Coordinates of N, CA and C and ligand atoms in Angstrom, one line a residue:
M1 N 111.6 166.5 161.7 CA 112.0 165.5 162.7 C 113.2 164.7 162.1
K2 N 114.1 164.3 163.0 CA 115.3 163.5 162.5 C 115.3 162.2 163.2
N3 N 115.8 161.2 162.4 CA 116.0 159.9 163.0 C 117.0 160.0 164.2
I4 N 117.0 159.1 165.1 CA 118.0 159.0 166.1 C 118.8 157.7 165.8
I5 N 120.1 157.8 165.6 CA 120.8 156.6 165.2 C 121.9 156.2 166.2
L6 N 121.9 155.0 166.6 CA 122.8 154.5 167.5 C 123.9 153.7 166.8
I7 N 125.2 154.1 167.0 CA 126.3 153.4 166.5 C 127.2 152.9 167.7
G8 N 128.1 152.0 167.4 CA 129.0 151.5 168.4 C 129.4 150.1 168.2
F9 N 130.3 149.7 169.0 CA 130.9 148.3 168.8 C 129.8 147.3 169.2
M10 N 130.1 146.0 168.7 CA 129.2 144.9 169.1 C 129.2 144.9 170.6
G11 N 128.0 144.7 171.2 CA 127.9 144.6 172.6 C 127.9 145.9 173.4
S12 N 127.8 147.0 172.6 CA 127.8 148.3 173.3 C 126.4 148.7 173.8
G13 N 125.4 147.9 173.4 CA 124.0 148.1 173.9 C 123.1 148.9 173.0
K14 N 123.5 149.0 171.7 CA 122.7 149.8 170.7 C 121.3 149.3 170.6
T15 N 121.1 148.0 170.6 CA 119.7 147.5 170.4 C 118.9 147.6 171.7
S16 N 119.5 147.3 172.8 CA 118.8 147.4 174.1 C 118.5 148.9 174.4
V17 N 119.4 149.8 174.1 CA 119.1 151.2 174.4 C 118.1 151.7 173.3
G18 N 118.2 151.2 172.1 CA 117.3 151.7 171.0 C 115.9 151.3 171.4
I19 N 115.7 150.1 171.9 CA 114.3 149.6 172.2 C 113.7 150.5 173.3
R20 N 114.5 150.8 174.3 CA 114.0 151.7 175.4 C 113.8 153.1 174.9
L21 N 114.6 153.6 174.0 CA 114.4 155.0 173.5 C 113.1 155.0 172.6
S22 N 112.9 153.9 171.9 CA 111.7 153.8 171.1 C 110.4 153.9 172.0
Y23 N 110.4 153.2 173.1 CA 109.3 153.3 174.0 C 109.2 154.7 174.6
R24 N 110.3 155.3 175.0 CA 110.3 156.6 175.7 C 109.8 157.7 174.7
L25 N 110.2 157.6 173.4 CA 109.9 158.7 172.5 C 108.7 158.3 171.6
R26 N 108.2 157.1 171.8 CA 107.1 156.6 171.0 C 107.4 156.6 169.5
R27 N 108.6 156.2 169.2 CA 109.0 156.1 167.8 C 109.3 154.6 167.4
T28 N 109.1 154.3 166.2 CA 109.4 152.9 165.8 C 111.0 152.7 165.8
M29 N 111.4 151.5 165.9 CA 112.8 151.2 165.8 C 113.2 150.3 164.7
V30 N 114.3 150.5 164.1 CA 114.8 149.6 163.0 C 116.2 149.2 163.4
D31 N 116.5 147.9 163.4 CA 117.8 147.4 163.6 C 118.3 146.9 162.2
T32 N 119.4 147.4 161.8 CA 119.8 147.1 160.4 C 120.1 145.6 160.2
D33 N 120.7 145.0 161.3 CA 121.0 143.5 161.2 C 119.7 142.7 161.0
R34 N 118.7 143.1 161.8 CA 117.4 142.4 161.7 C 116.7 142.6 160.4
M35 N 116.9 143.9 159.9 CA 116.3 144.2 158.6 C 116.9 143.4 157.5
I36 N 118.3 143.3 157.5 CA 119.0 142.5 156.5 C 118.6 141.0 156.6
E37 N 118.5 140.5 157.8 CA 118.1 139.1 158.0 C 116.7 138.8 157.5
R38 N 115.8 139.8 157.7 CA 114.4 139.6 157.2 C 114.4 139.6 155.7
L39 N 115.1 140.6 155.1 CA 115.0 140.7 153.7 C 115.7 139.5 153.0
N40 N 116.7 138.9 153.6 CA 117.4 137.9 152.9 C 117.1 136.5 153.5
Q41 N 116.2 136.4 154.5 CA 115.8 135.1 155.1 C 117.0 134.3 155.5
M42 N 118.0 135.0 156.0 CA 119.2 134.3 156.5 C 119.7 135.1 157.8
T43 N 120.4 134.4 158.7 CA 121.0 135.1 159.8 C 122.2 135.8 159.3
V44 N 122.7 136.8 160.1 CA 124.0 137.5 159.7 C 125.1 136.4 159.6
A45 N 125.1 135.5 160.5 CA 126.2 134.5 160.5 C 126.1 133.7 159.2
E46 N 124.9 133.4 158.7 CA 124.7 132.6 157.5 C 125.1 133.5 156.3
I47 N 124.8 134.7 156.3 CA 125.2 135.6 155.2 C 126.7 135.7 155.1
F48 N 127.4 135.9 156.3 CA 128.9 135.9 156.2 C 129.4 134.6 155.7
A49 N 128.9 133.5 156.1 CA 129.4 132.1 155.7 C 129.1 131.8 154.2
R50 N 127.9 132.2 153.8 CA 127.6 131.8 152.4 C 127.9 132.8 151.4
L51 N 127.8 134.1 151.7 CA 128.0 135.1 150.7 C 129.2 136.0 151.0
G52 N 129.7 135.9 152.2 CA 131.0 136.7 152.5 C 130.7 138.0 153.1
E53 N 131.7 138.6 153.8 CA 131.5 139.8 154.5 C 131.3 141.0 153.5
E54 N 132.0 141.0 152.4 CA 131.8 142.1 151.5 C 130.3 142.3 151.0
E55 N 129.7 141.1 150.8 CA 128.3 141.2 150.4 C 127.4 141.7 151.5
F56 N 127.7 141.3 152.7 CA 127.0 141.8 153.9 C 127.2 143.3 154.0
R57 N 128.4 143.8 153.7 CA 128.6 145.3 153.8 C 127.8 146.0 152.7
R58 N 127.7 145.4 151.5 CA 126.9 146.0 150.5 C 125.4 146.0 150.9
M59 N 125.0 145.0 151.6 CA 123.6 145.0 152.1 C 123.4 146.1 153.1
E60 N 124.4 146.3 153.9 CA 124.2 147.4 154.9 C 124.0 148.8 154.2
T61 N 124.8 149.0 153.2 CA 124.6 150.3 152.4 C 123.3 150.4 151.8
R62 N 122.8 149.3 151.2 CA 121.5 149.3 150.6 C 120.4 149.5 151.6
C63 N 120.6 149.0 152.8 CA 119.7 149.2 153.9 C 119.6 150.7 154.3
L64 N 120.7 151.3 154.4 CA 120.7 152.8 154.7 C 120.0 153.6 153.6
Q65 N 120.2 153.2 152.3 CA 119.6 153.9 151.2 C 118.1 153.7 151.3
R66 N 117.6 152.5 151.6 CA 116.2 152.3 151.8 C 115.6 153.2 152.9
L67 N 116.4 153.3 154.0 CA 115.9 154.0 155.2 C 115.8 155.5 154.9
L68 N 116.5 156.0 153.9 CA 116.4 157.4 153.5 C 115.0 157.6 152.9
E69 N 114.4 156.6 152.3 CA 113.1 156.8 151.8 C 112.0 156.7 152.8
D70 N 112.3 156.1 154.0 CA 111.3 156.0 155.1 C 111.0 157.3 155.8
S71 N 110.1 157.2 156.7 CA 109.9 158.3 157.7 C 111.2 158.6 158.4
H72 N 111.5 159.8 158.7 CA 112.7 160.2 159.4 C 112.4 160.4 160.9
Q73 N 111.5 159.6 161.4 CA 111.1 159.8 162.8 C 111.4 158.5 163.6
Q74 N 112.4 157.8 163.2 CA 112.6 156.4 163.8 C 113.9 156.4 164.6
I75 N 114.0 155.4 165.4 CA 115.2 155.1 166.1 C 115.9 154.0 165.2
L76 N 117.2 154.2 164.9 CA 117.9 153.3 164.0 C 119.1 152.7 164.9
S77 N 119.2 151.4 164.9 CA 120.3 150.8 165.6 C 121.1 150.1 164.4
V78 N 122.4 150.4 164.2 CA 123.1 149.9 163.1 C 124.2 148.9 163.5
G79 N 124.5 148.0 162.7 CA 125.6 147.0 162.9 C 126.9 147.7 163.3
G80 N 127.7 147.0 164.1 CA 128.9 147.6 164.6 C 129.9 148.0 163.5
G81 N 129.9 147.3 162.4 CA 130.9 147.6 161.3 C 130.4 148.6 160.3
L82 N 129.1 148.9 160.4 CA 128.5 149.7 159.3 C 129.1 151.1 159.1
P83 N 129.5 151.8 160.2 CA 130.1 153.1 160.0 C 131.5 153.1 159.4
M84 N 132.1 151.9 159.2 CA 133.4 151.9 158.7 C 133.5 152.3 157.2
R85 N 132.4 152.2 156.5 CA 132.4 152.6 155.1 C 132.1 154.1 155.0
E86 N 133.0 154.8 154.2 CA 132.8 156.2 154.1 C 131.4 156.6 153.6
E87 N 131.0 155.8 152.6 CA 129.7 156.1 152.0 C 128.6 155.9 153.1
N88 N 128.7 155.0 153.9 CA 127.7 154.8 155.0 C 127.7 156.0 156.0
R89 N 128.9 156.5 156.2 CA 128.9 157.6 157.2 C 128.2 158.8 156.6
R90 N 128.4 159.0 155.3 CA 127.6 160.1 154.6 C 126.1 159.9 154.7
L91 N 125.7 158.6 154.5 CA 124.3 158.3 154.6 C 123.8 158.5 156.0
L92 N 124.6 158.1 157.0 CA 124.2 158.3 158.4 C 123.9 159.8 158.7
K93 N 124.8 160.6 158.2 CA 124.6 162.1 158.4 C 123.3 162.6 157.9
R94 N 123.0 162.0 156.7 CA 121.7 162.5 156.0 C 120.5 161.9 156.7
L95 N 120.7 160.8 157.4 CA 119.6 160.1 158.0 C 119.2 160.7 159.4
G96 N 120.1 161.3 160.1 CA 119.7 161.9 161.4 C 120.8 162.2 162.3
T97 N 120.5 162.2 163.6 CA 121.5 162.5 164.7 C 122.2 161.2 165.1
V98 N 123.5 161.2 165.0 CA 124.2 160.0 165.3 C 124.8 160.0 166.7
I99 N 124.5 159.0 167.4 CA 125.0 158.8 168.8 C 125.9 157.6 168.9
Y100 N 127.1 157.8 169.4 CA 128.1 156.7 169.6 C 128.0 156.2 171.0
L101 N 127.6 155.0 171.2 CA 127.6 154.4 172.5 C 128.9 153.8 172.7
R102 N 129.8 154.4 173.6 CA 131.2 154.0 173.7 C 131.4 153.1 174.9
V103 N 132.0 151.9 174.7 CA 132.3 151.0 175.8 C 133.8 150.6 175.6
T104 N 134.3 150.0 176.7 CA 135.7 149.5 176.6 C 135.7 148.1 176.1
A105 N 136.9 147.6 175.7 CA 137.1 146.3 175.3 C 136.7 145.3 176.4
E106 N 136.9 145.6 177.6 CA 136.6 144.7 178.8 C 135.1 144.6 178.8
T107 N 134.4 145.6 178.7 CA 132.9 145.5 178.7 C 132.4 144.6 177.6
V108 N 132.9 144.8 176.4 CA 132.5 144.0 175.3 C 132.8 142.6 175.6
C109 N 134.0 142.3 176.1 CA 134.3 140.8 176.3 C 133.4 140.2 177.4
T110 N 133.1 141.0 178.4 CA 132.3 140.4 179.5 C 130.9 140.2 178.9
R111 N 130.4 141.1 178.2 CA 129.0 141.0 177.7 C 128.9 139.9 176.6
L112 N 129.9 139.7 175.8 CA 129.8 138.8 174.6 C 130.5 137.5 174.8
A113 N 130.9 137.2 176.0 CA 131.6 135.9 176.3 C 130.6 134.8 175.9
G114 N 131.1 133.9 175.0 CA 130.3 132.8 174.6 C 129.4 133.0 173.5
D115 N 129.4 134.3 173.0 CA 128.4 134.6 171.9 C 128.8 133.9 170.6
T116 N 127.9 133.3 169.9 CA 128.2 132.6 168.7 C 127.5 133.2 167.5
T117 N 126.9 134.4 167.7 CA 126.1 135.0 166.6 C 126.9 136.0 165.8
R118 N 128.1 136.4 166.3 CA 128.9 137.4 165.6 C 130.1 136.8 164.9
P119 N 130.0 136.6 163.6 CA 131.1 135.9 162.9 C 132.5 136.5 163.1
L120 N 132.6 137.9 163.3 CA 133.9 138.5 163.5 C 134.6 138.1 164.8
L121 N 133.8 137.6 165.7 CA 134.4 137.3 167.1 C 134.6 135.8 167.3
Q122 N 134.4 135.0 166.3 CA 134.6 133.6 166.5 C 136.2 133.4 166.3
G123 N 136.6 132.2 166.7 CA 138.0 131.9 166.5 C 138.7 131.8 167.9
D124 N 140.0 131.7 167.8 CA 140.8 131.4 169.0 C 140.9 132.4 170.1
N125 N 141.0 133.7 169.7 CA 141.3 134.7 170.7 C 140.4 135.9 170.5
P126 N 139.1 135.7 170.9 CA 138.2 136.8 170.7 C 138.5 138.1 171.4
Q127 N 139.2 137.9 172.6 CA 139.6 139.1 173.3 C 140.5 140.0 172.5
K128 N 141.5 139.4 171.9 CA 142.5 140.1 171.1 C 141.8 140.8 169.9
R129 N 140.9 140.0 169.3 CA 140.1 140.5 168.2 C 139.3 141.7 168.6
V130 N 138.7 141.7 169.7 CA 137.9 142.8 170.2 C 138.8 144.0 170.4
Q131 N 139.9 143.8 171.1 CA 140.8 144.9 171.3 C 141.3 145.5 170.0
D132 N 141.7 144.7 169.1 CA 142.3 145.2 167.8 C 141.2 146.0 167.0
L133 N 140.1 145.3 166.9 CA 139.0 145.9 166.1 C 138.5 147.3 166.7
L134 N 138.4 147.2 168.1 CA 137.9 148.4 168.8 C 138.9 149.6 168.6
E135 N 140.2 149.2 168.7 CA 141.2 150.3 168.6 C 141.2 150.9 167.2
A136 N 141.0 150.0 166.2 CA 141.0 150.5 164.8 C 139.7 151.3 164.5
R137 N 138.6 150.9 165.1 CA 137.3 151.6 164.8 C 137.0 152.8 165.6
S138 N 137.6 152.9 166.8 CA 137.2 154.0 167.8 C 137.2 155.4 167.1
P139 N 138.4 155.7 166.4 CA 138.4 157.1 165.9 C 137.3 157.3 164.8
I140 N 137.0 156.2 164.1 CA 135.9 156.4 163.1 C 134.6 156.6 163.7
Y141 N 134.3 155.8 164.7 CA 133.0 156.0 165.5 C 132.9 157.5 166.0
E142 N 134.0 157.9 166.6 CA 134.0 159.2 167.2 C 133.8 160.3 166.1
A143 N 134.5 160.1 164.9 CA 134.3 161.1 163.9 C 132.9 161.1 163.3
A144 N 132.3 159.9 163.3 CA 130.9 159.8 162.7 C 129.8 160.3 163.6
A145 N 130.1 160.5 164.9 CA 129.0 160.8 165.9 C 128.8 162.3 166.0
D146 N 127.5 162.6 166.2 CA 127.2 164.0 166.7 C 127.5 164.1 168.2
F147 N 127.3 163.1 168.9 CA 127.8 163.1 170.3 C 128.0 161.7 170.8
I148 N 128.8 161.6 171.9 CA 129.2 160.3 172.4 C 128.7 160.1 173.8
I149 N 128.2 158.9 174.1 CA 127.7 158.6 175.4 C 128.6 157.4 175.9
D150 N 129.3 157.6 177.0 CA 130.1 156.5 177.6 C 129.1 155.6 178.4
A151 N 129.1 154.4 178.0 CA 128.1 153.5 178.4 C 128.5 152.3 179.3
D152 N 129.8 152.4 179.8 CA 130.2 151.3 180.7 C 129.6 151.5 182.1
D153 N 129.2 150.4 182.7 CA 128.8 150.5 184.1 C 127.6 151.5 184.3
K154 N 126.8 151.7 183.3 CA 125.7 152.6 183.6 C 124.4 151.8 183.3
D155 N 123.3 152.1 184.2 CA 122.1 151.4 183.9 C 121.4 152.2 182.7
F156 N 120.3 151.5 182.2 CA 119.6 152.1 181.1 C 119.0 153.4 181.4
D157 N 118.5 153.6 182.6 CA 117.9 154.9 182.9 C 118.9 156.0 182.8
T158 N 120.1 155.8 183.3 CA 121.1 156.8 183.2 C 121.5 157.1 181.8
I159 N 121.7 156.0 181.0 CA 122.1 156.2 179.6 C 121.0 157.0 178.9
L160 N 119.7 156.6 179.1 CA 118.6 157.3 178.4 C 118.5 158.8 178.9
G161 N 118.7 159.0 180.1 CA 118.7 160.4 180.6 C 119.8 161.2 179.9
E162 N 121.0 160.7 179.8 CA 122.0 161.4 179.1 C 121.7 161.7 177.7
I163 N 121.1 160.7 177.0 CA 120.8 160.8 175.6 C 119.7 161.9 175.5
M164 N 118.7 161.9 176.3 CA 117.6 162.9 176.2 C 118.2 164.3 176.4
E165 N 119.1 164.4 177.4 CA 119.7 165.7 177.7 C 120.4 166.2 176.4
R166 N 121.2 165.4 175.9 CA 122.0 165.8 174.7 C 121.2 166.1 173.5
L167 N 120.1 165.3 173.3 CA 119.2 165.5 172.2 C 118.5 166.9 172.4
G168 N 118.2 167.2 173.6 CA 117.6 168.5 173.9 C 118.5 169.7 173.5
E169 N 119.8 169.5 173.8 CA 120.8 170.5 173.5 C 121.0 170.7 171.9
E170 N 120.8 169.5 171.2 CA 121.0 169.6 169.8 C 119.9 170.3 169.1
E171 N 118.7 170.4 169.7 CA 117.6 171.0 168.9 C 117.7 172.5 168.8
Ligands
S3P1 C1 129.4 143.5 163.1 C2 128.5 143.7 164.0 C3 127.2 143.0 164.1 C4 126.8 142.5 162.8 C5 127.9 141.7 162.1 C6 129.2 142.5 162.0 C7 130.7 144.3 163.1 O1 126.2 143.8 164.7 O2 126.4 143.5 161.9 O3 128.1 140.6 163.0 O4 131.4 144.3 162.0 O5 131.0 144.9 164.1 P1 126.1 144.3 166.2 O6 127.0 145.5 166.4 O7 124.7 144.7 166.4 O8 126.5 143.2 167.0

């Protein structure tokens, strides 16, 4: 059995889709941001502010290393920046089937308008930040994925149906 791993930009729906997949497949779900927050007793925003982004990135890698020791029957939802490290992409491959939930910058901006929990999107012009980051990250997400699900304007049932179909083809 392989883990099913959801990657994608902030606001792409990794956690919401992951929870539904975990019900559907009766598997436990792990969200790397929540795991890091629990282990460190700090929110992601606090970790960025107090320890810096680099330390957060090291925590993400350690999180994946720990997950390698766990059962490989879980649903994993990983932070939007996690696949940017090459080492993490190698760990993701070893951990299971990687699904990229792809959304446009417009979708991200609509969904995350007013969000204060994501340190990378604070500041004067979050829209521009989303556009730039998404443009830089898209090819990396695509290369890291076993398959891609376009998730704009789709309800959860449709997204889950597409994922189940693709997972069936992978087996
Ligand atoms: C980040 C995404 C966040 C969180 C942190 C950094 C990123 O997770 O890990 O704020 O670099 O894209 P979500 O993708 O779950 O929002």
